[in-house]
Amino acid sequence: MPHTFRSILPAILKFVDELDVADAPIREFHGTADDTTLAATCRDYVTRLKDAGKDAVMIEYRGPYHGFDIPDARPGLNKSAQTPRNCQRREENGKIVNVSTGKPFTYADACMAPGETSGYDKAATEAAQATVKKFLTEVFHLN
């Protein structure tokens, strides 16, 4: 169940018209131990979507890391990886700007954080798949 980038990225980046999404249900599945894309930023975006009247729900699974739903995700800490998890950014005139500097964002910015942990989590994946199956069964009136 790959991530839908439109549902995740605006939590990290503030896009122009970020709440102008399709009038369709949005479901975001997240591991609480994810240190690549922080749950708090995704939760914030889902809240903004809900406040805008969208059918948005974030489901969190206790423990899994980033990529918990990718069976061949290499488990463990990748110390050489960098993530912008600490970077506040926004879209401005078609460019991504680092909010703290006011300058165009780069991966050399001081807010970049070292290391990311990933790994497949069978239980969380199966729970997410069951949630999606139940949701689709209800929406499409399937047996």
Coordinates of N, CA, C and O in Angstrom, one line a residue:
M1 N 0.8 -1.2 0.0 CA 0.0 0.0 0.0 C 0.9 1.2 0.0 O 1.3 1.7 1.0
P2 N 1.3 1.7 -1.2 CA 2.2 2.9 -1.2 C 1.6 4.1 -0.7 O 0.4 4.3 -0.8
H3 N 2.4 5.0 -0.2 CA 1.9 6.3 0.3 C 1.4 7.1 -0.8 O 2.0 7.1 -1.9
T4 N 0.4 7.9 -0.6 CA -0.1 8.9 -1.5 C 0.7 10.2 -1.2 O 0.4 10.8 -0.2
F5 N 1.6 10.6 -2.0 CA 2.4 11.8 -1.7 C 1.6 13.0 -1.5 O 2.0 13.8 -0.6
R6 N 0.5 13.2 -2.1 CA -0.3 14.4 -1.9 C -0.8 14.4 -0.5 O -1.0 15.5 0.1
S7 N -1.0 13.3 0.1 CA -1.5 13.2 1.5 C -0.4 13.4 2.5 O -0.7 13.7 3.7
I8 N 0.8 13.2 2.2 CA 1.9 13.3 3.1 C 2.7 14.6 3.0 O 3.0 15.3 4.0
L9 N 3.1 14.9 1.8 CA 4.0 16.1 1.6 C 3.5 17.4 2.2 O 4.3 18.1 2.8
P10 N 2.2 17.8 2.0 CA 1.8 19.0 2.5 C 2.0 19.2 4.0 O 2.1 20.3 4.6
A11 N 2.1 18.1 4.8 CA 2.4 18.2 6.2 C 3.8 18.6 6.5 O 4.1 19.2 7.5
I12 N 4.7 18.3 5.6 CA 6.1 18.7 5.7 C 6.3 20.0 5.0 O 7.1 20.9 5.5
L13 N 5.6 20.2 3.9 CA 5.7 21.4 3.1 C 4.4 22.1 3.1 O 3.3 21.4 3.0
K14 N 4.4 23.4 3.2 CA 3.1 24.1 3.1 C 3.0 24.6 1.7 O 3.7 25.4 1.2
F15 N 2.1 23.9 0.9 CA 1.9 24.2 -0.5 C 0.8 25.2 -0.6 O -0.2 25.3 0.1
V16 N 0.9 26.0 -1.7 CA -0.2 26.9 -2.1 C -1.4 26.0 -2.4 O -1.2 24.9 -3.1
D17 N -2.6 26.3 -2.0 CA -3.8 25.5 -2.3 C -3.7 24.1 -1.8 O -4.3 23.2 -2.3
E18 N -3.0 23.8 -0.7 CA -2.8 22.5 -0.1 C -4.1 21.8 0.3 O -4.2 20.6 0.5
L19 N -5.1 22.6 0.6 CA -6.4 22.1 1.0 C -7.4 21.9 -0.2 O -8.5 21.4 0.0
D20 N -6.9 22.3 -1.4 CA -7.7 22.1 -2.6 C -7.5 20.7 -3.1 O -6.8 20.5 -4.1
V21 N -8.0 19.7 -2.5 CA -7.9 18.3 -2.9 C -9.2 17.8 -3.4 O -10.2 18.4 -3.2
A22 N -9.1 16.6 -4.1 CA -10.4 16.0 -4.6 C -11.4 15.8 -3.4 O -11.0 15.5 -2.3
D23 N -12.6 15.9 -3.8 CA -13.7 15.6 -2.8 C -13.9 14.1 -2.7 O -14.9 13.6 -3.1
A24 N -12.9 13.5 -2.1 CA -12.9 12.0 -1.9 C -12.2 11.7 -0.6 O -11.4 12.5 -0.1
P25 N -12.5 10.5 -0.1 CA -11.9 10.2 1.2 C -10.3 10.1 1.1 O -9.8 9.6 0.1
I26 N -9.7 10.6 2.1 CA -8.2 10.5 2.2 C -7.9 9.8 3.5 O -8.4 10.1 4.6
R27 N -7.1 8.7 3.3 CA -6.7 7.9 4.5 C -5.2 7.9 4.5 O -4.5 7.5 3.5
E28 N -4.6 8.2 5.6 CA -3.1 8.2 5.8 C -2.8 7.2 6.9 O -3.3 7.3 8.0
F29 N -1.9 6.3 6.6 CA -1.4 5.3 7.5 C 0.0 5.6 8.0 O 0.9 5.8 7.1
H30 N 0.3 5.5 9.3 CA 1.5 6.0 9.8 C 2.0 5.2 11.0 O 1.2 4.8 11.8
G31 N 3.3 4.9 11.0 CA 3.9 4.3 12.1 C 4.4 5.3 13.1 O 5.0 6.3 12.7
T32 N 4.1 5.1 14.4 CA 4.5 6.1 15.4 C 6.0 6.3 15.6 O 6.4 7.3 16.1
A33 N 6.8 5.3 15.2 CA 8.3 5.4 15.3 C 8.9 6.0 14.1 O 10.1 6.1 14.0
D34 N 8.1 6.4 13.1 CA 8.7 6.9 11.8 C 9.5 8.2 12.1 O 8.9 9.2 12.6
D35 N 10.8 8.2 11.9 CA 11.6 9.3 12.1 C 12.0 10.0 10.8 O 12.9 10.8 10.7
T36 N 11.4 9.6 9.7 CA 11.7 10.2 8.4 C 10.6 11.2 8.1 O 10.9 12.4 7.8
T37 N 9.4 10.8 8.1 CA 8.2 11.7 8.0 C 7.5 11.7 9.3 O 6.8 10.7 9.7
L38 N 7.6 12.7 10.1 CA 7.1 12.7 11.5 C 5.6 12.6 11.5 O 4.9 13.3 10.8
A39 N 5.0 11.8 12.4 CA 3.6 11.7 12.5 C 2.9 13.0 12.9 O 1.8 13.3 12.4
A40 N 3.6 13.8 13.7 CA 2.9 15.1 14.1 C 2.7 16.0 13.0 O 1.6 16.7 12.9
T41 N 3.6 16.0 12.0 CA 3.3 16.9 10.9 C 2.2 16.4 10.0 O 1.4 17.2 9.4
C42 N 2.1 15.1 9.8 CA 1.1 14.5 9.0 C -0.3 14.7 9.8 O -1.3 15.0 9.1
R43 N -0.3 14.5 11.1 CA -1.5 14.7 11.9 C -2.0 16.1 11.7 O -3.2 16.4 11.6
D44 N -1.1 17.1 11.7 CA -1.4 18.5 11.5 C -2.1 18.7 10.2 O -3.1 19.4 10.1
Y45 N -1.6 18.2 9.1 CA -2.2 18.3 7.8 C -3.6 17.7 7.8 O -4.5 18.3 7.2
V46 N -3.7 16.5 8.3 CA -5.0 15.8 8.3 C -6.0 16.7 9.1 O -7.2 16.8 8.7
T47 N -5.6 17.3 10.2 CA -6.5 18.2 10.9 C -6.9 19.4 10.1 O -8.1 19.7 10.1
R48 N -6.0 20.0 9.4 CA -6.3 21.1 8.5 C -7.3 20.7 7.4 O -8.2 21.4 7.1
L49 N -7.1 19.5 6.9 CA -8.0 19.0 5.9 C -9.4 18.8 6.5 O -10.4 19.2 5.9
K50 N -9.5 18.2 7.7 CA -10.8 18.0 8.3 C -11.4 19.4 8.6 O -12.7 19.5 8.4
D51 N -10.7 20.3 9.1 CA -11.2 21.6 9.4 C -11.7 22.3 8.1 O -12.6 23.2 8.2
A52 N -11.2 21.9 7.0 CA -11.7 22.5 5.7 C -12.9 21.6 5.1 O -13.3 21.9 4.0
G53 N -13.4 20.7 5.9 CA -14.5 19.9 5.5 C -14.2 18.7 4.7 O -15.1 18.1 4.2
K54 N -13.0 18.3 4.7 CA -12.6 17.1 3.9 C -12.7 15.8 4.8 O -12.6 15.9 6.0
D55 N -13.0 14.7 4.1 CA -13.1 13.4 4.8 C -11.7 12.8 4.9 O -11.2 12.1 4.0
A56 N -10.9 13.3 5.9 CA -9.5 12.9 6.0 C -9.3 12.2 7.4 O -9.8 12.7 8.4
V57 N -8.6 11.1 7.4 CA -8.4 10.3 8.6 C -7.0 9.8 8.6 O -6.5 9.3 7.6
M58 N -6.3 10.0 9.7 CA -5.0 9.4 9.9 C -5.0 8.3 10.9 O -5.6 8.4 12.0
I59 N -4.5 7.1 10.5 CA -4.5 6.0 11.3 C -3.0 5.7 11.7 O -2.2 5.5 10.8
E60 N -2.8 5.6 13.0 CA -1.4 5.4 13.5 C -1.3 4.1 14.1 O -2.1 3.6 14.8
Y61 N -0.1 3.4 13.8 CA 0.2 2.1 14.3 C 1.4 2.3 15.2 O 2.4 2.9 14.9
R62 N 1.2 1.8 16.5 CA 2.2 2.0 17.5 C 3.5 1.1 17.1 O 3.4 -0.1 17.0
G63 N 4.6 1.8 16.9 CA 5.8 1.2 16.7 C 6.5 1.2 15.4 O 7.7 1.3 15.3
P64 N 5.8 1.0 14.3 CA 6.5 0.8 13.0 C 7.2 2.1 12.6 O 6.9 3.2 12.9
Y65 N 8.3 1.8 11.8 CA 9.1 2.9 11.2 C 8.6 3.2 9.8 O 7.6 2.6 9.3
H66 N 9.3 4.1 9.1 CA 9.0 4.5 7.7 C 9.1 3.3 6.8 O 10.0 2.4 7.0
G67 N 8.2 3.2 5.9 CA 8.2 2.1 5.0 C 7.7 0.8 5.6 O 8.0 -0.3 5.1
F68 N 6.9 0.9 6.6 CA 6.4 -0.3 7.3 C 5.6 -1.3 6.4 O 5.5 -2.4 6.7
D69 N 5.1 -0.7 5.3 CA 4.2 -1.5 4.4 C 4.9 -1.9 3.2 O 4.3 -2.4 2.2
I70 N 6.3 -1.8 3.2 CA 7.1 -2.3 2.0 C 7.8 -3.5 2.4 O 8.8 -3.4 3.2
P71 N 7.4 -4.7 1.9 CA 8.0 -5.9 2.3 C 9.5 -6.0 2.2 O 10.2 -6.7 3.0
D72 N 10.1 -5.4 1.2 CA 11.5 -5.5 1.0 C 12.3 -4.3 1.5 O 13.4 -4.1 1.2
A73 N 11.6 -3.5 2.4 CA 12.3 -2.3 3.0 C 13.4 -2.8 3.9 O 13.2 -3.7 4.7
R74 N 14.6 -2.3 3.7 CA 15.8 -2.8 4.5 C 15.6 -2.3 5.9 O 15.5 -1.1 6.1
P75 N 15.5 -3.2 6.9 CA 15.3 -2.8 8.2 C 16.5 -2.2 8.9 O 17.6 -2.5 8.6
G76 N 16.3 -1.2 9.8 CA 17.3 -0.6 10.6 C 17.6 0.8 10.3 O 16.9 1.5 9.5
L77 N 18.6 1.3 11.0 CA 19.0 2.7 10.9 C 20.0 2.9 9.8 O 21.0 2.2 9.7
N78 N 19.7 3.9 8.9 CA 20.6 4.3 7.9 C 21.2 5.6 8.3 O 20.6 6.6 8.2
K79 N 22.4 5.5 8.9 CA 23.1 6.7 9.5 C 23.5 7.7 8.4 O 23.6 8.9 8.7
S80 N 23.7 7.3 7.2 CA 24.1 8.2 6.1 C 23.0 8.9 5.5 O 23.2 9.9 4.7
A81 N 21.8 8.5 5.7 CA 20.6 9.2 5.1 C 20.4 10.5 5.8 O 20.7 10.7 7.0
Q82 N 19.8 11.5 5.1 CA 19.4 12.7 5.6 C 18.0 12.9 5.4 O 17.5 12.6 4.3
T83 N 17.3 13.5 6.3 CA 15.9 13.8 6.1 C 15.6 15.3 6.5 O 16.2 15.8 7.4
P84 N 14.6 15.9 5.8 CA 14.2 17.3 6.2 C 13.2 17.3 7.3 O 12.4 18.3 7.3
R85 N 13.1 16.3 8.1 CA 12.1 16.2 9.1 C 12.0 17.4 10.1 O 11.0 17.7 10.7
N86 N 13.1 18.1 10.2 CA 13.2 19.3 11.1 C 13.0 20.6 10.4 O 13.1 21.7 11.0
C87 N 12.8 20.5 9.1 CA 12.8 21.7 8.2 C 11.4 22.2 8.0 O 10.5 21.4 7.5
Q88 N 11.1 23.4 8.4 CA 9.8 24.0 8.1 C 9.9 24.7 6.7 O 10.8 25.5 6.5
R89 N 9.1 24.3 5.7 CA 9.2 24.8 4.4 C 7.8 25.2 3.9 O 6.8 24.7 4.3
R90 N 7.8 26.0 2.9 CA 6.5 26.4 2.3 C 6.8 26.7 0.8 O 7.9 27.1 0.4
E91 N 5.7 26.6 0.0 CA 5.8 26.9 -1.4 C 5.5 28.4 -1.5 O 4.6 29.0 -0.9
E92 N 6.4 29.0 -2.3 CA 6.3 30.5 -2.5 C 6.7 30.8 -3.9 O 7.9 30.6 -4.3
N93 N 5.8 31.3 -4.7 CA 6.1 31.7 -6.1 C 6.7 30.5 -6.8 O 7.7 30.7 -7.6
G94 N 6.2 29.3 -6.6 CA 6.7 28.2 -7.4 C 8.0 27.6 -6.8 O 8.5 26.7 -7.5
K95 N 8.5 28.1 -5.7 CA 9.7 27.5 -5.1 C 9.4 27.1 -3.7 O 8.6 27.6 -3.0
I96 N 10.3 26.1 -3.2 CA 10.2 25.7 -1.9 C 11.2 26.5 -1.0 O 12.4 26.6 -1.3
V97 N 10.7 27.2 0.0 CA 11.4 28.1 0.8 C 11.6 27.6 2.2 O 10.7 27.0 2.8
N98 N 12.8 27.7 2.8 CA 13.0 27.3 4.2 C 12.5 28.5 5.0 O 12.9 29.6 4.9
V99 N 11.5 28.1 5.8 CA 10.8 29.2 6.6 C 11.7 29.9 7.5 O 11.7 31.1 7.7
S100 N 12.7 29.2 8.2 CA 13.6 29.8 9.1 C 14.6 30.8 8.5 O 15.0 31.7 9.1
T101 N 15.0 30.5 7.2 CA 15.9 31.4 6.6 C 15.3 32.4 5.6 O 15.9 33.4 5.2
G102 N 14.1 32.0 5.1 CA 13.5 32.8 4.1 C 14.1 32.6 2.7 O 13.7 33.3 1.7
K103 N 15.0 31.7 2.6 CA 15.7 31.5 1.3 C 15.3 30.1 0.7 O 14.7 29.3 1.4
P104 N 15.5 29.9 -0.6 CA 15.2 28.6 -1.2 C 15.8 27.5 -0.4 O 16.9 27.5 0.0
F105 N 14.9 26.4 -0.1 CA 15.4 25.3 0.6 C 16.4 24.5 -0.2 O 16.3 24.3 -1.4
T106 N 17.4 24.0 0.5 CA 18.4 23.1 -0.1 C 18.7 22.0 0.9 O 18.4 22.1 2.1
Y107 N 19.2 20.9 0.4 CA 19.6 19.8 1.3 C 20.8 20.0 2.1 O 21.2 19.2 3.0
A108 N 21.4 21.2 2.0 CA 22.5 21.6 2.8 C 22.1 22.5 4.0 O 22.9 22.9 4.8
D109 N 20.8 22.8 4.1 CA 20.3 23.6 5.1 C 20.6 23.0 6.5 O 20.6 21.8 6.7
A110 N 20.8 23.8 7.5 CA 21.1 23.4 8.9 C 20.0 22.6 9.5 O 20.3 21.8 10.4
C111 N 18.8 22.7 9.0 CA 17.7 21.9 9.6 C 17.7 20.5 9.2 O 17.0 19.7 9.8
M112 N 18.5 20.1 8.2 CA 18.5 18.7 7.8 C 18.9 17.8 9.0 O 19.8 18.2 9.7
A113 N 18.3 16.6 9.1 CA 18.6 15.7 10.2 C 19.3 14.5 9.7 O 18.8 13.9 8.7
P114 N 20.3 14.0 10.4 CA 21.0 12.8 10.0 C 20.2 11.5 10.4 O 19.6 11.5 11.5
G115 N 20.3 10.5 9.6 CA 19.7 9.2 9.9 C 18.3 9.1 9.8 O 17.5 10.0 9.9
E116 N 17.9 7.9 9.3 CA 16.5 7.5 9.2 C 16.4 6.0 9.5 O 17.3 5.3 9.1
T117 N 15.3 5.6 10.1 CA 15.0 4.2 10.4 C 13.9 3.7 9.5 O 12.9 4.4 9.4
S118 N 14.0 2.6 9.0 CA 12.9 2.0 8.2 C 12.8 0.5 8.4 O 13.7 -0.1 9.1
G119 N 11.8 -0.1 7.9 CA 11.7 -1.5 8.1 C 10.2 -2.0 8.0 O 9.3 -1.3 8.4
Y120 N 10.1 -3.1 7.3 CA 8.8 -3.7 7.2 C 8.2 -4.2 8.5 O 9.0 -4.7 9.4
D121 N 6.9 -4.0 8.7 CA 6.3 -4.4 9.9 C 5.0 -5.2 9.5 O 4.0 -4.6 9.0
K122 N 5.1 -6.5 9.5 CA 4.0 -7.4 9.0 C 2.7 -7.1 9.7 O 1.7 -7.0 9.1
A123 N 2.7 -7.0 11.0 CA 1.4 -6.8 11.8 C 0.8 -5.4 11.4 O -0.4 -5.4 11.1
A124 N 1.6 -4.4 11.3 CA 1.0 -3.1 10.9 C 0.5 -3.1 9.5 O -0.5 -2.5 9.2
T125 N 1.3 -3.7 8.6 CA 0.9 -3.8 7.2 C -0.5 -4.6 7.1 O -1.4 -4.1 6.4
E126 N -0.6 -5.7 7.8 CA -1.8 -6.5 7.7 C -3.0 -5.7 8.3 O -4.1 -5.7 7.8
A127 N -2.7 -4.9 9.4 CA -3.8 -4.1 10.0 C -4.2 -3.0 9.0 O -5.4 -2.7 8.8
A128 N -3.3 -2.4 8.3 CA -3.6 -1.3 7.4 C -4.4 -1.9 6.2 O -5.4 -1.3 5.7
Q129 N -3.9 -3.1 5.7 CA -4.6 -3.7 4.6 C -6.0 -4.1 5.0 O -7.0 -3.9 4.2
A130 N -6.2 -4.6 6.2 CA -7.6 -4.9 6.7 C -8.5 -3.7 6.7 O -9.6 -3.7 6.4
T131 N -7.9 -2.6 7.2 CA -8.6 -1.3 7.3 C -9.0 -0.8 5.9 O -10.2 -0.4 5.7
V132 N -8.1 -0.9 4.9 CA -8.4 -0.5 3.6 C -9.5 -1.4 3.0 O -10.5 -0.9 2.4
K133 N -9.4 -2.7 3.2 CA -10.4 -3.6 2.7 C -11.8 -3.3 3.2 O -12.8 -3.3 2.5
K134 N -11.8 -3.1 4.6 CA -13.1 -2.8 5.2 C -13.7 -1.5 4.7 O -14.9 -1.4 4.4
F135 N -12.8 -0.5 4.5 CA -13.3 0.8 4.0 C -13.8 0.6 2.6 O -14.9 1.1 2.3
L136 N -13.1 0.0 1.7 CA -13.5 -0.2 0.3 C -14.8 -1.0 0.2 O -15.7 -0.8 -0.6
T137 N -14.9 -2.0 1.1 CA -16.1 -2.9 1.1 C -17.3 -2.0 1.5 O -18.4 -2.2 0.9
E138 N -17.2 -1.1 2.4 CA -18.3 -0.3 2.8 C -18.6 0.8 1.8 O -19.8 1.0 1.4
V139 N -17.6 1.4 1.2 CA -17.8 2.5 0.2 C -18.5 1.9 -1.0 O -19.4 2.5 -1.6
F140 N -18.0 0.8 -1.5 CA -18.5 0.2 -2.7 C -19.6 -0.9 -2.5 O -19.9 -1.6 -3.5
H141 N -20.0 -1.0 -1.3 CA -21.1 -2.0 -1.0 C -20.7 -3.4 -1.5 O -21.5 -4.0 -2.2
L142 N -19.5 -3.9 -1.2 CA -19.1 -5.2 -1.6 C -19.4 -6.2 -0.6 O -19.5 -5.9 0.6
N143 N -19.4 -7.5 -1.0 CA -19.7 -8.6 -0.1 C -18.4 -9.2 0.3 O -17.5 -9.5 -0.4

